[in-house]
Amino acid sequence: MELSALSSRELAELMNELGQPAFRAKQIFEWIHKKSASSFEDMTNVPNKLKEALEEKGYTFVVPKIVEVQESKLDGTKKYLFALSDHQVVESVLMKYKHGNSVCISSQVGCKMGCRFCASTLDGWLRNLEHYEMLEQVYQIQKESGERVSNVVVMGTGEPLDNYENLLLFIRGLSSEEGFHISQRNITVSTCGLVPKIYQLAEEELQITLALSLHASSQEEREKLMPIAKTYEIHQVLDACRHYFARTGRRISFEYSLVAGVNDSIEDANRLKNLIGDMNCHVNLIPVNPIKERNYKQPNRENILSFQNKLENYGINVTIRREMGRDIDGACGQLRKKYMER
Ligand code: SF4
């Protein structure tokens, strides 16, 4: 059993069982969730006898290990490759912005969703990440970089809503006062559009931002880019987003990867306005990151700007996502894929 899987209450119960004073639970919990300990040895104020007793009872404390770091010379973005206890690897990214440091984490090993523009899904899905494996990506990046992490996006490999229970434990753990204590408003969860889960999430009383990977302006176009669109049609996904906003008051963020000649025309912008023009939302335009397995190209700068202008003229909030770490393996899933191939 992993020690970091335990809640503070469960840890207190365990200490009680072992005849330990209550403050030991607090100490251990803080080592894991506030001080980014990476081994029992780091817990310097915890007696060796107690560490041995925990090990005898079958408790382990093994955090994902950083096996590779790539740092961008252009903007300081860092990509991390983590090896998990079963030797699977996942990647995470640290991005530095003026308003703070943001970490993008993975929620699954591989992904089964099959989005055409994404390198993470090329080798399929292997397993869900446990909630503590998600938390540790944030903790260990903060420790390695020495930079306080203020925003977290669950937008790396995997479909977070396909790993729902772990996602909820992750969000509640990361935002808890006794733990890492990041405001839920600084946590963004991205989904390709698992409609029933969006409705479920709307009832969890969370303050997180939901980012919907839209990427197309029509059902037909979306089906070509995202197989999930065949299960949940575009209007169903958008209705779920409207419901999410109505229940939580949290503005939806729409992710739209711009692919040259595929979804970047002015007609696309017009259709997009018809789809979401009535919503309190924000559109994030992402010039697609080319991956060698697919022949997708970024539109030229002029087309990107005219797409943005068109939406802005309709009164829609739009930003163009700044490309981070262009000189390292930028697209999600590429670093892991290269490592696996080696
Ligand atoms: S974009 Fe997200 S949901 Fe789609 S295949 Fe990639 S990781 Fe999975």
XYZ file of N, CA and C and ligand atoms in Angstrom, residues 108 110-121 155-160 190-192 213 215 226 332, ligand 1:
86
model
N -3.386 9.480 -17.428
C -3.409 8.060 -17.785
C -2.084 7.710 -18.476
N -0.872 6.525 -21.651
C -1.477 6.391 -22.983
C -2.906 6.904 -22.948
N -3.583 6.793 -24.063
C -4.966 7.277 -24.126
C -5.724 6.471 -25.165
N -7.018 6.204 -24.872
C -7.811 5.398 -25.806
C -8.695 6.240 -26.721
N -8.592 7.572 -26.622
C -9.565 8.420 -27.315
C -9.268 8.628 -28.802
N -8.035 8.440 -29.199
C -7.723 8.413 -30.629
C -7.793 9.729 -31.381
N -7.695 10.866 -30.689
C -7.745 12.147 -31.421
C -6.614 12.177 -32.455
N -6.959 12.602 -33.651
C -6.043 12.436 -34.782
C -4.776 13.287 -34.682
N -4.870 14.408 -33.974
C -3.732 15.354 -33.925
C -2.835 15.083 -32.729
N -3.044 13.978 -32.012
C -2.398 13.799 -30.709
C -1.442 12.603 -30.700
N -0.216 12.844 -30.235
C 0.793 11.778 -30.202
C 0.574 10.821 -29.027
N -0.187 11.256 -28.018
C -0.354 10.443 -26.799
C -1.161 9.176 -27.029
N -1.918 9.169 -28.090
C -2.859 8.070 -28.284
C -2.349 7.044 -29.310
N -4.019 18.204 -18.687
C -4.167 18.333 -20.126
C -3.080 17.534 -20.839
N -2.318 16.762 -20.067
C -1.277 15.935 -20.676
C -1.898 14.650 -21.212
N -1.115 13.585 -21.205
C -1.622 12.323 -21.754
C -2.810 11.800 -20.944
N -3.824 11.377 -21.675
C -4.986 10.759 -21.036
C -6.216 11.632 -21.081
N -7.373 10.981 -20.925
C -8.646 11.701 -20.820
C -9.018 11.683 -19.335
N -8.891 12.824 -18.651
C -9.100 12.830 -17.197
C -10.469 12.299 -16.755
N -9.106 19.260 -18.715
C -9.461 19.248 -20.132
C -10.147 17.929 -20.484
N -11.178 18.008 -21.297
C -11.832 16.772 -21.724
C -12.124 16.824 -23.217
N -12.123 15.631 -23.830
C -12.478 15.586 -25.250
C -14.000 15.557 -25.405
N -12.146 20.222 -25.395
C -11.425 20.145 -26.668
C -12.451 20.105 -27.789
N -12.131 21.798 -31.229
C -11.297 21.550 -32.406
C -12.009 21.512 -33.759
N -11.808 13.669 -34.159
C -11.962 13.086 -32.832
C -13.013 11.970 -32.856
N 2.253 17.052 -26.873
C 1.984 16.123 -25.781
C 2.180 14.674 -26.241
S -6.055 14.917 -27.107
Fe -6.359 14.143 -25.016
S -8.197 12.838 -25.188
Fe -7.444 13.155 -27.276
S -6.106 11.381 -27.656
Fe -4.803 13.059 -26.887
S -4.665 12.698 -24.699
Fe -6.406 11.517 -25.435
